[in-house]
Coordinates of C-alpha atoms in Angstrom, one line a residue:
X505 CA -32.5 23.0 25.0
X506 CA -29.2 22.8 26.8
X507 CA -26.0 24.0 24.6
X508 CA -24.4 21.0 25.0
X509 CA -27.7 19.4 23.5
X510 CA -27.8 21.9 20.5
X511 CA -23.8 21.1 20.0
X512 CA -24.2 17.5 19.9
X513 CA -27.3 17.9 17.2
X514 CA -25.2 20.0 15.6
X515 CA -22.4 17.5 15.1
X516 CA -24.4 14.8 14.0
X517 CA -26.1 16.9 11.4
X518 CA -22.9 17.5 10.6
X519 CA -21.2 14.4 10.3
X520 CA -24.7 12.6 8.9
X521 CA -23.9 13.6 5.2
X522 CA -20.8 11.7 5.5
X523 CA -22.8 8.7 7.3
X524 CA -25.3 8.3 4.5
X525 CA -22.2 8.3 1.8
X526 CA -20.6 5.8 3.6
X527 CA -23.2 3.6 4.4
X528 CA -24.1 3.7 0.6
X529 CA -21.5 3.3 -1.0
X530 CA -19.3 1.0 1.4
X531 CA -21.0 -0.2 4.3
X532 CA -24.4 -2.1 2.2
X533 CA -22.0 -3.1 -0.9
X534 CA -19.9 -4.7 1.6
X535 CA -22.3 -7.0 3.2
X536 CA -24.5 -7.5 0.0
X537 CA -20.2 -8.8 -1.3
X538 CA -20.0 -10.8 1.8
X539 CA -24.1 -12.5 1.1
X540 CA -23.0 -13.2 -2.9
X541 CA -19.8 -14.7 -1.8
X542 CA -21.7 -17.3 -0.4
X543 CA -23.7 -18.4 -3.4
X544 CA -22.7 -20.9 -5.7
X545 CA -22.6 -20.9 -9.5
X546 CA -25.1 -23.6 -11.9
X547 CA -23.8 -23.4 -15.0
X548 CA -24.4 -19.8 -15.6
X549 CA -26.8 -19.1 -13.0
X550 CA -25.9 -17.5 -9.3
X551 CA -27.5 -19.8 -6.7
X552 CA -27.8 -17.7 -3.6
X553 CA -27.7 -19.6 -0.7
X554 CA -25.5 -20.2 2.5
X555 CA -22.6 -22.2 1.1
X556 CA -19.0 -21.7 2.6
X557 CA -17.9 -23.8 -0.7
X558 CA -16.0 -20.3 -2.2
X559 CA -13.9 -20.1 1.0
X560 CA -13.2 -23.5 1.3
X561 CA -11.7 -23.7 -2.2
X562 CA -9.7 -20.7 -2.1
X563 CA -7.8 -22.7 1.0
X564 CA -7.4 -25.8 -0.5
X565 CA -6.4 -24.7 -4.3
X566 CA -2.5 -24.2 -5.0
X567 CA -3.2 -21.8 -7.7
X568 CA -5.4 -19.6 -5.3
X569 CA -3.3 -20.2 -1.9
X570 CA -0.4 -19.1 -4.3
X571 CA -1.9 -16.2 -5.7
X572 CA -2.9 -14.7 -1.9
X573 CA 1.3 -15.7 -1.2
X574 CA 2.3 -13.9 -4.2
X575 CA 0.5 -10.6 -3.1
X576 CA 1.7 -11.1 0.6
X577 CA 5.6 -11.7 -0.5
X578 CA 5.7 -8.9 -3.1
X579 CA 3.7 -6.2 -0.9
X580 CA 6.1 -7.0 2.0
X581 CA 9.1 -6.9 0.2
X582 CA 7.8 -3.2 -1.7
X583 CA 7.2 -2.2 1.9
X584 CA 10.0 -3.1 3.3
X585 CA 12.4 -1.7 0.7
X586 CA 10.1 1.9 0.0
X587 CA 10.7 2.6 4.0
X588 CA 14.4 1.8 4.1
X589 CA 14.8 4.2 0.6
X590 CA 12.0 6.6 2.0
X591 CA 13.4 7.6 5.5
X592 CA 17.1 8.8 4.6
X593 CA 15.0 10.9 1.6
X594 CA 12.7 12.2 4.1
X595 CA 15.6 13.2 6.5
X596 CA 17.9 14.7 4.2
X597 CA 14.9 17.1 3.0
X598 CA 13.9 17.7 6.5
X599 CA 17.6 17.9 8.0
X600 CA 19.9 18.5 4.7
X601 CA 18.0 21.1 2.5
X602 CA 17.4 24.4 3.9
X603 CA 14.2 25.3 4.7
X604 CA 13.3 27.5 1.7
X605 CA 13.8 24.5 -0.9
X606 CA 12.1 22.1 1.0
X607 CA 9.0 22.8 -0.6
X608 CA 10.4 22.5 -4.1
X609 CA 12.3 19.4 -3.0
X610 CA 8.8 18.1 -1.8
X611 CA 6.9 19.3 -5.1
X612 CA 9.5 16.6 -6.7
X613 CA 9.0 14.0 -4.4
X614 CA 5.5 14.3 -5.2
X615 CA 5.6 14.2 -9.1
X616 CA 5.3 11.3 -9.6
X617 CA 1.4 11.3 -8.0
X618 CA 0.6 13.7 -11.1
X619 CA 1.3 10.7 -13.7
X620 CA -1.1 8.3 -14.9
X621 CA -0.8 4.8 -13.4
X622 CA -0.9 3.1 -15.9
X623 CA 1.4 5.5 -18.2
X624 CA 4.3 5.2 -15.1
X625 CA 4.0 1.3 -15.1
X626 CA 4.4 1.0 -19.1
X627 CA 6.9 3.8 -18.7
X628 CA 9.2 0.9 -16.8
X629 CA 8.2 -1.6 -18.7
X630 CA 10.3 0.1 -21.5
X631 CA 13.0 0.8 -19.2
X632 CA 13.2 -2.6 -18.3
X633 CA 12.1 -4.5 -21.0
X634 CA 15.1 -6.1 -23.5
X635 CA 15.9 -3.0 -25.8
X636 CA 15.3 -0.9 -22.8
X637 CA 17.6 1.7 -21.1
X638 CA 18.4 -0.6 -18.5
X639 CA 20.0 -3.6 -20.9
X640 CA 21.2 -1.4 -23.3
X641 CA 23.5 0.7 -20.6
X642 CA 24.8 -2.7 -19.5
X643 CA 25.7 -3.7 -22.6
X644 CA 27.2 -0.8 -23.6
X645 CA 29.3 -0.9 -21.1
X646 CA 30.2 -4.7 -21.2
X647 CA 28.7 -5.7 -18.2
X648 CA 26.3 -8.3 -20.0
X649 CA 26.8 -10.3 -23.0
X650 CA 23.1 -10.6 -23.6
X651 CA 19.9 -8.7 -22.1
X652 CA 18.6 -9.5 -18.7
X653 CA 15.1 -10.7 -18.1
X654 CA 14.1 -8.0 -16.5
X655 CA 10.5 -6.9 -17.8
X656 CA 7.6 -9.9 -16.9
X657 CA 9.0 -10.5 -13.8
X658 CA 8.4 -10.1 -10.2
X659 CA 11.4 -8.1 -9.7
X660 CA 9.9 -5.6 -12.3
X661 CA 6.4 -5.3 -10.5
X662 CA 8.7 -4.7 -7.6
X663 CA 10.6 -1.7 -9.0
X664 CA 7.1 -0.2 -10.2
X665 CA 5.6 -0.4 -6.8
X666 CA 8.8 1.0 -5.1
X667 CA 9.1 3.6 -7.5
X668 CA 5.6 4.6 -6.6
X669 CA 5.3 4.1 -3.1
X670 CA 8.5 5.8 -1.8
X671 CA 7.3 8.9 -2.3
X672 CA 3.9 8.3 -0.5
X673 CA 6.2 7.0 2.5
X674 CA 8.9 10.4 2.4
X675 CA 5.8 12.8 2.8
X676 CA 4.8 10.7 6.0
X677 CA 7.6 10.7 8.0
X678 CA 9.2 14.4 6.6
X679 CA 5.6 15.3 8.1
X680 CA 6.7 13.5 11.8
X681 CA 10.7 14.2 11.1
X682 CA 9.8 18.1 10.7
X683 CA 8.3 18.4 13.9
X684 CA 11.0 17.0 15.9
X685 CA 12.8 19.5 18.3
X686 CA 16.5 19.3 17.5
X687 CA 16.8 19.7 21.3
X688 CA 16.2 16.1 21.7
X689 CA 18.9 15.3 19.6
X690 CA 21.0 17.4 21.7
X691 CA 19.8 16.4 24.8
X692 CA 21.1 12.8 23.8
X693 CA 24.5 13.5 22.5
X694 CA 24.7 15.6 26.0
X695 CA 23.6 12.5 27.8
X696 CA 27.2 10.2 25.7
X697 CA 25.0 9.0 23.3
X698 CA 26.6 8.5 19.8
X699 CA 24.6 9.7 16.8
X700 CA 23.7 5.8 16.2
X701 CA 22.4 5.7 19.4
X702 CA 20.7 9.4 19.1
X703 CA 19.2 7.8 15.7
X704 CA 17.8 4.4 16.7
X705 CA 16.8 5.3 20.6
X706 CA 15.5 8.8 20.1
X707 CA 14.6 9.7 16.5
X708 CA 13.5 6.3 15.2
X709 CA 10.8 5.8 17.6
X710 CA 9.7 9.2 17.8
X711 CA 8.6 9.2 13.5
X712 CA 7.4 5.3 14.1
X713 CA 3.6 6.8 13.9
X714 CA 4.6 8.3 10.1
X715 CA 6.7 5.6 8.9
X716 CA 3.6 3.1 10.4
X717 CA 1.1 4.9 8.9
X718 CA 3.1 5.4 5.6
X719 CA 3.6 1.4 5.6
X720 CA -0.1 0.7 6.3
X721 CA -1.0 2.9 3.2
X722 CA 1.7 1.3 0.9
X723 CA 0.3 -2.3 2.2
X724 CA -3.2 -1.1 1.3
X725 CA -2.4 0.3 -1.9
X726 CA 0.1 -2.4 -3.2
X727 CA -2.0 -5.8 -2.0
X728 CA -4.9 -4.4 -3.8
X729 CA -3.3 -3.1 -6.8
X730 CA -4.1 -5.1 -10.3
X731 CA -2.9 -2.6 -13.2
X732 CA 1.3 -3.1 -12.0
X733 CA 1.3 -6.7 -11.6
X734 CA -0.6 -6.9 -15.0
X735 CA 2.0 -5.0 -16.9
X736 CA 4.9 -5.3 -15.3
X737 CA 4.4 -9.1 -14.2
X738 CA 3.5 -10.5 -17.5
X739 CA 1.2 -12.8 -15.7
X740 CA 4.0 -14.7 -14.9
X741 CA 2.6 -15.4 -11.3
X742 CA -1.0 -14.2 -10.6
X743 CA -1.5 -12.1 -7.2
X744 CA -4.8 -12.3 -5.4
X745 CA -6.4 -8.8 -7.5
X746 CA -5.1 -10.2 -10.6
X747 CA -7.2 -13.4 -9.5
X748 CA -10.1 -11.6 -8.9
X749 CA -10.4 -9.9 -12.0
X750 CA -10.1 -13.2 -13.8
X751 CA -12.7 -14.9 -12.0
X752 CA -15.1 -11.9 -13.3
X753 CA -13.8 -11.3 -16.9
X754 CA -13.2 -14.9 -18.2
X755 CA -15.2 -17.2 -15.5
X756 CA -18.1 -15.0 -14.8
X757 CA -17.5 -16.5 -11.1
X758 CA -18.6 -13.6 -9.5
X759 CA -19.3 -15.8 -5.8
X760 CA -16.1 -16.7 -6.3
X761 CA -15.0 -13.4 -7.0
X762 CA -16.7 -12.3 -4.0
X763 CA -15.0 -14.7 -1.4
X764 CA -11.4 -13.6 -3.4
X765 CA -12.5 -10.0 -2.2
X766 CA -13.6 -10.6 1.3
X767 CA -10.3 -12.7 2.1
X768 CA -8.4 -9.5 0.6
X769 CA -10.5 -7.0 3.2
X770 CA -9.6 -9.3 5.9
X771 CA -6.0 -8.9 5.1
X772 CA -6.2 -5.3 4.8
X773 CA -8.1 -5.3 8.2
X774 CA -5.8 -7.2 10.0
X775 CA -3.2 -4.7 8.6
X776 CA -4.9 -2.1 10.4
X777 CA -5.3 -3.7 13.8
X778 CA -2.0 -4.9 14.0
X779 CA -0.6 -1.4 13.1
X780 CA -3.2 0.7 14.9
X781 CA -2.6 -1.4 18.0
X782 CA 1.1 -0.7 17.8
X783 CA 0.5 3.6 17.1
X784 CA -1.7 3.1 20.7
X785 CA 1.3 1.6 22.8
X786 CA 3.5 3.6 20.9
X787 CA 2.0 6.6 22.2
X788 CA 1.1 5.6 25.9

């Protein structure tokens, strides 16, 4: 047997544990999730069958076509915001703080990961909520004659997210912004170029790959995620997991259910190929 052959067998033999898991536990759930979402429900019964009926209901209902714009809206706008709060973070620990804090001032960044989920998201819905810290400062200080509606809203699931997903987003681009050479920096304000320029034509696009991989993971993440919306939204306006958890606690729809759950894959997939496309040019 060549070497090459007894490498290659030694990789796969390798990387088969890893096969198997996956192929278990996402790979066969997935498709046997994408054959259910085509049943139909009888009364109580799941008729199994080929009938697009799930998907053509979740494009023609307003409550559902609202509930898959409610996710999209919100998880833009937390991504959005978490990279324009994340980047200056993530530079002033990587330019600002000298180097033998940094990991402190990363420990920090990061404490927010050691929390519960669902103890941070209550957490803010006391902040916010009427007697919280947030209306009782304003009023204190005259800024409000009575409290803001702050809690049950989607401004509040927004803060939650945000809260959350800014940290995720400073670890990804300190992690590109501390492997940048400050020669090219210099090389640019050498070259007339202001620090503006230096920023947006030489910096910027050199940490696109963590801030785009940091935004992929906060779109995952936040378009998927039922436990903030639930507290912090107050079911004011349902998003697409908070849907799908319906459809199986109080319907028993689980086709339905199903179909809710494939259209959210797609929208995570397409995610991913429209940002993996855009790492690939970005690095040619």
């Amino acid at each position: 047997m060549s070497l090459a052959a007894k490498d290659r067998r030694q990789a796969w033999g390798l990387l088969a544990p890893a096969l198997v898991w996956t192929a278990a536990f996402f790979i066969l759930p997935f498709f046997a999730m994408i054959a259910l979402s085509f049943a139909h429900m009888e009364g109580r019964e799941i008729v199994r069958g080929f009938d697009p009926g799930n998907y053509t209901r979740i494009f023609t209902d307003p409550v559902m076509l609202e509930a898959l714009r409610n996710s999209l809206e919100i998880t833009v706008v937390v991504t959005v915001i978490s990279i324009v709060l994340a980047y200056p973070l993530a530079a002033i620990i990587a330019f600002r703080v000298p180097a033998c804090w940094q990991r402190l001032a990363l420990l920090l960044a990061v404490l927010p990961f050691w929390t519960s989920y669902v103890v941070r998201s209550y957490s803010w819905l006391l902040v916010l909520g009427q007697n919280g810290v947030v209306n009782k400062t304003l009023l204190g200080l005259g800024l409000i004659a009575e409290p803001l509606e702050i809690a049950s809203t989607r401004a509040a699931t927004v803060i939650g997210f945000v809260h959350f997903f800014v940290m995720l987003l400073t670890l990804t681009i300190y992690a590109n912004l501390i492997q940048l050479s400050p020669n090219y920096a210099r090389a640019a304000q050498d070259l007339g170029a202001s620090r503006w320029q230096c920023f947006t034509h030489v910096i910027l696009p050199l940490t696109l790959p963590g801030v785009i991989t940091g935004a992929f993971l906060t779109f995952v993440l936040c378009i998927g995620d039922y436990i903030t919306p639930q507290i912090l939204g107050g079911n004011t306006e349902l998003t697409l997991p908070q849907l799908i958890m319906l459809q199986l606690g109080r319907s028993g729809n689980f086709p339905l259910a199903s179909a809710l759950s494939v259209v959210l894959m797609a929208v995570v997939t397409l995610a991913y190929f429209a940002s993996s496309r855009w790492l690939r040019l970005d690095r040619v």
